[in-house]
């Protein structure tokens, strides 16, 4: 005998007295004294009677309650428990709310404070954005395994080895971020993908540097007093990285010391100390010339807006068909220190702003070897300007 369905109407639901009212097919309205009501589906599975809540009368209409009842009756007819199936669907939906692209964006946001310029240049995120998210961004992070990662990176693993390495390392950070959010992820997936991808054929190349013996000739050739020439000359004389130099502000210079703020240094953390650069007479003269071009407080402005770009200095060297690049002058200086002076390692590495020693050693070291570095840069300026080739010997600070 067929069961009677749709016994209730919207009006009877609204005016129903407290108690239990059947709509047929296992759908019941449980009305309470205060007027509120709850939809309940009764069904039998594995010989066991169960009740499944379908929502309140205030939130679920009679029509929607019947539709849900029909759906879950169909599930029960297949021998599946509607309550268990609904929980499974909830978990699946929850997974879809934590797609890799969302977790990646959240991980990037949480790390911006550690990145130069709050990551606005995009260099941290771009390997993920360009090579991981197009293939895996819409996939729940909990479902990503080593096969997925291998397939995403295999096209560039050898062709763009350094980019692929960065993408894999940053994906590992994102997976750990997902775990911290409470997602069930495979924290070994990136390591297993690395094993599947194999050893990279491509070897990372260092930025080409001009041999230190050739630096005086190049220095003499950049003498027209333009912003580009002045910036390159100061870059050579100080051994600093390109970015701090390009964003050099007048107020960073006090007497004969240039102080680079900690947040402007490569790989900076919140507690990175400021870095002092001694300015020898040749460097101070260049700075005086550059002040004539200063705009908005920057000593090396670009033609239109902002500051001179690294590409501008690089193109000057490219036009001369030079293999070397501006960043390479740091290597030129370091090689000169090693080959033409007798300088303690601590002083030599501090010259380039490198951290020396372990964390404990750095905590107890209070000197930045400013005066020793000043002597070195005076000799380096003499070499660069063709004034002296005399061997310099520095004693280690006590």
Short mmCIF file of C-alpha atoms in Angstrom, two decimals:
data_model
loop_
_atom_site.label_atom_id
_atom_site.label_comp_id
_atom_site.label_asym_id
_atom_site.label_seq_id
_atom_site.Cartn_x
_atom_site.Cartn_y
_atom_site.Cartn_z
CA UNK A 1 0.00 0.00 0.00
CA UNK A 2 1.46 3.36 -1.04
CA UNK A 3 2.34 5.82 1.69
CA UNK A 4 0.42 9.06 1.74
CA UNK A 5 2.64 12.08 1.03
CA UNK A 6 2.25 15.84 1.40
CA UNK A 7 -0.29 15.76 4.21
CA UNK A 8 0.63 19.22 5.48
CA UNK A 9 0.18 22.67 3.97
CA UNK A 10 2.01 25.92 4.62
CA UNK A 11 -1.00 27.13 6.62
CA UNK A 12 -1.21 24.00 8.81
CA UNK A 13 2.53 24.24 9.46
CA UNK A 14 2.11 27.84 10.60
CA UNK A 15 -0.93 27.09 12.82
CA UNK A 16 0.03 23.59 14.01
CA UNK A 17 -0.38 22.90 17.72
CA UNK A 18 2.61 21.75 19.78
CA UNK A 19 3.40 18.10 19.04
CA UNK A 20 4.49 15.86 16.13
CA UNK A 21 2.79 16.15 12.75
CA UNK A 22 3.43 13.79 9.83
CA UNK A 23 3.74 15.00 6.25
CA UNK A 24 4.17 11.44 5.01
CA UNK A 25 7.17 9.52 3.71
CA UNK A 26 8.93 9.79 7.06
CA UNK A 27 8.90 13.62 7.14
CA UNK A 28 7.69 15.01 10.45
CA UNK A 29 7.15 18.44 11.92
CA UNK A 30 8.02 18.65 15.61
CA UNK A 31 6.24 21.74 16.94
CA UNK A 32 7.14 23.14 20.34
CA UNK A 33 5.04 25.10 22.81
CA UNK A 34 6.71 28.42 22.07
CA UNK A 35 5.74 28.14 18.40
CA UNK A 36 9.14 27.10 17.02
CA UNK A 37 9.35 23.93 14.99
CA UNK A 38 11.87 21.43 13.58
CA UNK A 39 11.75 19.22 10.49
CA UNK A 40 12.74 15.62 11.13
CA UNK A 41 13.13 12.67 8.73
CA UNK A 42 12.50 9.23 10.15
CA UNK A 43 14.02 6.28 8.32
CA UNK A 44 15.20 2.75 8.94
CA UNK A 45 18.69 1.58 7.96
CA UNK A 46 20.34 -1.75 8.78
CA UNK A 47 17.20 -2.59 10.79
CA UNK A 48 17.71 0.45 12.98
CA UNK A 49 15.29 3.36 13.33
CA UNK A 50 16.95 6.77 13.04
CA UNK A 51 15.89 10.40 12.99
CA UNK A 52 17.64 13.07 10.97
CA UNK A 53 17.13 16.80 11.54
CA UNK A 54 16.46 18.83 8.39
CA UNK A 55 16.41 22.31 9.92
CA UNK A 56 14.02 24.66 11.67
CA UNK A 57 10.67 25.81 10.35
CA UNK A 58 11.98 29.39 10.43
CA UNK A 59 14.85 28.54 8.05
CA UNK A 60 13.50 25.67 5.95
CA UNK A 61 10.20 25.93 4.08
CA UNK A 62 7.78 23.02 3.70
CA UNK A 63 8.77 22.77 0.04
CA UNK A 64 12.49 22.60 0.86
CA UNK A 65 11.87 20.11 3.67
CA UNK A 66 10.04 17.80 1.24
CA UNK A 67 12.83 18.13 -1.32
CA UNK A 68 15.47 17.23 1.30
CA UNK A 69 13.33 14.37 2.55
CA UNK A 70 13.06 12.96 -0.97
CA UNK A 71 16.82 13.21 -1.47
CA UNK A 72 17.70 11.42 1.75
CA UNK A 73 15.02 8.74 1.29
CA UNK A 74 16.69 7.97 -2.04
CA UNK A 75 20.06 7.65 -0.27
CA UNK A 76 18.56 5.27 2.30
CA UNK A 77 16.97 3.21 -0.50
CA UNK A 78 20.53 2.57 -1.80
CA UNK A 79 21.52 1.09 1.55
CA UNK A 80 23.45 4.15 2.71
CA UNK A 81 22.88 5.94 6.00
CA UNK A 82 21.69 9.50 5.23
CA UNK A 83 23.27 10.90 8.42
CA UNK A 84 26.66 9.40 7.57
CA UNK A 85 26.38 10.55 3.97
CA UNK A 86 25.50 14.08 5.01
CA UNK A 87 28.57 14.17 7.28
CA UNK A 88 30.70 12.93 4.39
CA UNK A 89 29.32 15.67 2.14
CA UNK A 90 30.02 18.23 4.85
CA UNK A 91 33.65 17.12 5.06
CA UNK A 92 33.99 17.25 1.29
CA UNK A 93 32.52 20.75 1.21
CA UNK A 94 34.89 21.80 3.97
CA UNK A 95 37.80 20.55 1.92
CA UNK A 96 36.64 22.60 -1.04
CA UNK A 97 36.72 25.69 1.16
CA UNK A 98 40.47 25.14 1.64
CA UNK A 99 41.72 25.09 -1.91
CA UNK A 100 45.44 25.41 -2.46
CA UNK A 101 45.04 28.88 -3.99
CA UNK A 102 43.31 30.12 -0.83
CA UNK A 103 45.85 28.58 1.54
CA UNK A 104 48.72 29.89 -0.62
CA UNK A 105 47.33 33.41 -0.47
CA UNK A 106 46.91 33.16 3.30
CA UNK A 107 50.45 31.81 3.73
CA UNK A 108 51.85 34.64 1.62
CA UNK A 109 49.90 37.22 3.61
CA UNK A 110 51.24 35.89 6.91
CA UNK A 111 54.84 36.09 5.66
CA UNK A 112 54.77 39.54 4.08
CA UNK A 113 56.32 41.10 7.17
CA UNK A 114 59.42 38.92 6.62
CA UNK A 115 59.81 39.91 2.99
CA UNK A 116 61.50 42.90 1.47
CA UNK A 117 58.95 45.63 0.75
CA UNK A 118 56.22 43.40 2.21
CA UNK A 119 56.54 41.15 -0.83
CA UNK A 120 55.12 43.78 -3.19
CA UNK A 121 57.63 42.89 -5.88
CA UNK A 122 56.03 39.44 -6.01
CA UNK A 123 59.27 37.50 -6.13
CA UNK A 124 58.29 35.22 -3.26
CA UNK A 125 54.85 34.40 -4.63
CA UNK A 126 55.49 34.42 -8.39
CA UNK A 127 57.00 30.87 -8.62
CA UNK A 128 53.86 29.53 -6.94
CA UNK A 129 51.52 31.77 -8.93
CA UNK A 130 53.11 30.96 -12.28
CA UNK A 131 53.90 27.26 -11.97
CA UNK A 132 51.84 25.68 -9.18
CA UNK A 133 48.46 27.42 -8.96
CA UNK A 134 47.53 27.13 -12.67
CA UNK A 135 47.52 23.33 -12.25
CA UNK A 136 46.77 22.75 -8.57
CA UNK A 137 45.16 25.99 -7.34
CA UNK A 138 41.60 24.68 -7.50
CA UNK A 139 42.46 21.42 -5.75
CA UNK A 140 41.81 20.94 -2.01
CA UNK A 141 45.14 21.17 -0.25
CA UNK A 142 44.43 17.93 1.62
CA UNK A 143 44.25 16.00 -1.65
CA UNK A 144 47.56 17.17 -3.10
CA UNK A 145 50.20 14.45 -3.26
CA UNK A 146 53.69 14.00 -4.68
CA UNK A 147 52.37 12.93 -8.08
CA UNK A 148 50.44 16.19 -8.44
CA UNK A 149 53.49 18.22 -7.46
CA UNK A 150 55.79 16.26 -9.78
CA UNK A 151 53.45 16.73 -12.73
CA UNK A 152 53.18 20.47 -12.05
CA UNK A 153 56.95 21.05 -11.87
CA UNK A 154 58.37 18.50 -14.29
CA UNK A 155 58.10 20.84 -17.32
CA UNK A 156 60.47 23.36 -15.69
CA UNK A 157 62.49 21.12 -13.35
CA UNK A 158 65.55 21.16 -15.62
CA UNK A 159 64.72 24.05 -17.95
CA UNK A 160 64.12 26.59 -15.17
CA UNK A 161 65.87 24.82 -12.33
CA UNK A 162 66.16 27.71 -9.87
CA UNK A 163 62.54 28.78 -10.34
CA UNK A 164 61.37 25.18 -9.90
CA UNK A 165 63.44 24.83 -6.74
CA UNK A 166 61.92 28.00 -5.29
CA UNK A 167 58.41 26.86 -6.21
CA UNK A 168 58.93 23.52 -4.46
CA UNK A 169 60.40 25.10 -1.34
CA UNK A 170 57.59 27.62 -1.07
CA UNK A 171 54.95 24.97 -1.68
CA UNK A 172 56.41 23.12 1.31
CA UNK A 173 55.91 26.27 3.42
CA UNK A 174 52.31 26.51 2.18
CA UNK A 175 51.62 22.85 3.02
CA UNK A 176 52.93 23.41 6.54
CA UNK A 177 50.77 26.52 6.80
CA UNK A 178 47.77 24.38 5.83
CA UNK A 179 48.65 21.89 8.58
CA UNK A 180 48.82 24.74 11.08
CA UNK A 181 45.32 25.72 9.98
CA UNK A 182 44.14 22.24 10.94
CA UNK A 183 44.06 20.71 7.47
CA UNK A 184 45.08 17.09 7.01
CA UNK A 185 47.94 17.33 4.54
CA UNK A 186 50.90 15.18 3.58
CA UNK A 187 53.86 17.11 4.95
CA UNK A 188 56.27 14.80 3.11
CA UNK A 189 54.63 15.37 -0.27
CA UNK A 190 57.21 17.93 -1.43
CA UNK A 191 60.15 15.76 -0.36
CA UNK A 192 58.65 12.77 -2.15
CA UNK A 193 58.03 14.91 -5.23
CA UNK A 194 61.68 16.00 -5.14
CA UNK A 195 62.72 12.33 -5.17
CA UNK A 196 60.43 11.65 -8.13
CA UNK A 197 61.73 14.66 -10.07
CA UNK A 198 65.35 13.58 -9.61
CA UNK A 199 68.60 15.50 -9.68
CA UNK A 200 68.48 18.72 -11.64
CA UNK A 201 70.80 18.88 -14.64
CA UNK A 202 70.96 22.65 -14.61
CA UNK A 203 73.55 24.21 -12.36
CA UNK A 204 72.82 27.60 -10.83
CA UNK A 205 75.10 30.23 -12.32
CA UNK A 206 76.57 33.04 -10.27
CA UNK A 207 76.03 36.58 -11.50
CA UNK A 208 79.00 37.41 -13.77
CA UNK A 209 81.55 39.69 -12.14
CA UNK A 210 84.27 41.87 -13.57
CA UNK A 211 87.73 40.69 -12.43
CA UNK A 212 89.00 43.12 -9.82
CA UNK A 213 92.06 43.90 -11.87
CA UNK A 214 89.75 45.30 -14.62
CA UNK A 215 87.54 47.41 -12.35
CA UNK A 216 89.73 50.59 -12.57
CA UNK A 217 89.35 50.68 -16.35
CA UNK A 218 85.56 50.38 -16.14
CA UNK A 219 85.35 52.92 -13.32
CA UNK A 220 87.30 55.47 -15.39
CA UNK A 221 84.91 54.95 -18.30
CA UNK A 222 81.76 55.92 -16.34
CA UNK A 223 82.65 59.55 -15.86
CA UNK A 224 79.96 61.63 -17.52
CA UNK A 225 78.27 62.60 -14.22
CA UNK A 226 74.84 61.20 -15.11
CA UNK A 227 72.69 59.49 -12.48
CA UNK A 228 73.50 56.08 -13.94
CA UNK A 229 77.25 56.67 -13.92
CA UNK A 230 77.21 58.14 -10.42
CA UNK A 231 75.13 55.24 -9.09
CA UNK A 232 77.45 52.65 -10.62
CA UNK A 233 80.52 54.41 -9.22
CA UNK A 234 79.08 54.47 -5.70
CA UNK A 235 78.00 50.84 -6.07
CA UNK A 236 81.58 49.87 -6.91
CA UNK A 237 83.13 51.93 -4.10
CA UNK A 238 80.85 50.66 -1.32
CA UNK A 239 80.20 47.02 -2.28
CA UNK A 240 76.53 47.29 -1.30
CA UNK A 241 73.65 45.59 -3.05
CA UNK A 242 71.78 47.40 -5.80
CA UNK A 243 68.48 47.99 -3.98
CA UNK A 244 69.82 49.89 -0.93
CA UNK A 245 71.90 52.04 -3.26
CA UNK A 246 69.05 52.81 -5.67
CA UNK A 247 66.80 53.76 -2.74
CA UNK A 248 69.49 55.76 -0.94
CA UNK A 249 67.96 58.77 0.80
CA UNK A 250 69.80 61.92 1.82
CA UNK A 251 68.88 61.51 5.51
CA UNK A 252 70.56 58.07 5.64
CA UNK A 253 73.95 59.79 5.39
CA UNK A 254 75.41 61.33 8.53
CA UNK A 255 78.90 62.80 8.14
CA UNK A 256 80.95 59.96 6.57
CA UNK A 257 78.65 57.05 7.43
CA UNK A 258 75.71 55.75 5.42
CA UNK A 259 73.23 53.77 7.52
CA UNK A 260 71.09 51.26 5.60
CA UNK A 261 67.88 50.49 7.53
CA UNK A 262 67.45 46.85 8.51
CA UNK A 263 64.23 46.48 6.52
CA UNK A 264 66.03 47.49 3.31
CA UNK A 265 68.46 44.60 3.49
CA UNK A 266 68.15 41.31 1.61
CA UNK A 267 66.42 38.51 3.53
CA UNK A 268 65.66 40.89 6.36
CA UNK A 269 63.70 39.88 9.43
CA UNK A 270 61.90 42.16 11.83
CA UNK A 271 64.98 42.34 14.09
CA UNK A 272 67.60 42.81 11.39
CA UNK A 273 69.95 45.58 12.63
CA UNK A 274 70.82 48.60 10.56
CA UNK A 275 74.00 48.27 8.51
CA UNK A 276 76.61 51.03 8.56
CA UNK A 277 78.68 51.71 5.45
CA UNK A 278 81.82 53.85 5.84
CA UNK A 279 82.07 56.51 3.13
CA UNK A 280 85.56 57.30 1.90
CA UNK A 281 86.35 60.71 0.30
CA UNK A 282 85.81 59.44 -3.25
CA UNK A 283 82.32 58.13 -2.28
CA UNK A 284 81.43 61.38 -0.49
CA UNK A 285 82.39 63.36 -3.61
CA UNK A 286 80.04 61.23 -5.72
CA UNK A 287 77.22 61.77 -3.23
CA UNK A 288 77.73 65.54 -3.41
CA UNK A 289 77.43 65.40 -7.20
CA UNK A 290 74.31 63.22 -6.93
CA UNK A 291 72.54 65.71 -4.65
CA UNK A 292 72.00 67.92 -7.69
CA UNK A 293 69.71 65.21 -9.12
CA UNK A 294 67.91 64.35 -5.86
CA UNK A 295 64.13 64.16 -6.00
CA UNK A 296 61.67 63.34 -3.21
CA UNK A 297 64.65 62.67 -0.96
CA UNK A 298 66.19 60.00 -3.23
CA UNK A 299 69.72 60.58 -4.53
CA UNK A 300 69.29 58.43 -7.66
CA UNK A 301 65.85 59.16 -9.14
CA UNK A 302 64.67 57.77 -12.48
CA UNK A 303 63.84 60.07 -15.40
CA UNK A 304 60.05 59.89 -14.86
CA UNK A 305 59.23 58.76 -11.32
CA UNK A 306 60.62 56.61 -8.53
CA UNK A 307 64.28 55.63 -8.48
CA UNK A 308 66.75 54.34 -11.01
CA UNK A 309 66.21 50.66 -11.79
CA UNK A 310 68.72 47.85 -11.60
CA UNK A 311 67.98 47.18 -15.27
CA UNK A 312 69.16 50.69 -16.18
CA UNK A 313 72.63 49.98 -14.80
CA UNK A 314 72.65 46.49 -16.29
CA UNK A 315 71.75 47.80 -19.77
CA UNK A 316 74.72 50.16 -19.70
CA UNK A 317 76.98 47.13 -19.27
CA UNK A 318 75.02 45.14 -21.86
CA UNK A 319 75.42 47.88 -24.46
CA UNK A 320 79.15 47.62 -23.95
CA UNK A 321 78.85 43.87 -24.57
CA UNK A 322 80.08 43.08 -21.08
CA UNK A 323 79.16 39.76 -19.46
CA UNK A 324 79.47 41.27 -15.97
CA UNK A 325 76.52 42.82 -14.18
CA UNK A 326 76.26 45.48 -11.41
CA UNK A 327 75.70 42.96 -8.61
CA UNK A 328 78.96 41.29 -9.63
CA UNK A 329 81.00 44.20 -8.28
CA UNK A 330 80.42 42.74 -4.81
CA UNK A 331 82.34 39.68 -5.98
CA UNK A 332 85.02 41.89 -7.50
CA UNK A 333 85.50 43.59 -4.13
CA UNK A 334 85.48 40.29 -2.23
CA UNK A 335 88.04 38.74 -4.57
CA UNK A 336 90.27 41.80 -4.23
CA UNK A 337 90.08 41.51 -0.43
CA UNK A 338 91.06 37.83 -0.63
CA UNK A 339 93.86 38.23 -3.16
CA UNK A 340 95.32 41.68 -2.47
CA UNK A 341 94.90 42.07 1.30
CA UNK A 342 95.38 40.07 4.45
CA UNK A 343 91.97 40.59 6.00
CA UNK A 344 90.35 38.44 8.71
CA UNK A 345 87.30 36.51 7.50
CA UNK A 346 84.93 38.30 9.90
CA UNK A 347 85.88 41.71 8.50
CA UNK A 348 85.78 40.53 4.88
CA UNK A 349 82.31 39.01 5.19
CA UNK A 350 80.93 41.92 7.20
CA UNK A 351 82.10 44.19 4.37
CA UNK A 352 79.40 42.59 2.19
CA UNK A 353 76.78 42.60 4.94
CA UNK A 354 77.01 38.83 5.40
CA UNK A 355 76.22 37.24 8.76
CA UNK A 356 79.31 35.62 10.28
CA UNK A 357 79.30 32.82 12.83
CA UNK A 358 76.39 31.03 14.46
CA UNK A 359 73.50 32.67 16.29
CA UNK A 360 75.24 32.63 19.66
CA UNK A 361 78.46 34.09 18.29
CA UNK A 362 76.54 36.88 16.58
CA UNK A 363 74.65 37.62 19.79
CA UNK A 364 77.90 38.27 21.68
CA UNK A 365 79.69 40.16 18.91
CA UNK A 366 79.09 43.88 19.40
CA UNK A 367 81.32 45.30 16.65
CA UNK A 368 80.56 45.82 12.98
CA UNK A 369 84.27 46.45 12.20
CA UNK A 370 83.43 49.93 10.92
CA UNK A 371 86.95 51.37 11.13
CA UNK A 372 88.60 48.24 9.74
CA UNK A 373 86.16 48.33 6.83
CA UNK A 374 86.87 52.03 6.32
CA UNK A 375 90.58 51.28 5.87
CA UNK A 376 89.73 48.52 3.42
CA UNK A 377 87.44 50.76 1.38
CA UNK A 378 90.06 53.51 1.30
CA UNK A 379 92.51 51.04 -0.24
CA UNK A 380 89.80 49.72 -2.57
CA UNK A 381 89.03 53.29 -3.71
CA UNK A 382 92.72 53.84 -4.38
CA UNK A 383 92.80 50.67 -6.49
CA UNK A 384 89.59 51.56 -8.33
CA UNK A 385 90.82 55.06 -9.14
CA UNK A 386 94.28 53.78 -10.15
CA UNK A 387 96.19 55.36 -7.28
CA UNK A 388 97.68 52.40 -5.46
CA UNK A 389 98.23 48.65 -5.55
CA UNK A 390 99.90 48.36 -2.18
CA UNK A 391 99.22 45.25 -0.09
CA UNK A 392 97.05 45.96 2.95
CA UNK A 393 97.23 43.98 6.17
CA UNK A 394 94.54 44.29 8.84
CA UNK A 395 94.79 42.88 12.35
CA UNK A 396 91.78 41.12 13.80
CA UNK A 397 89.75 43.08 16.34
CA UNK A 398 90.24 41.93 19.90
#
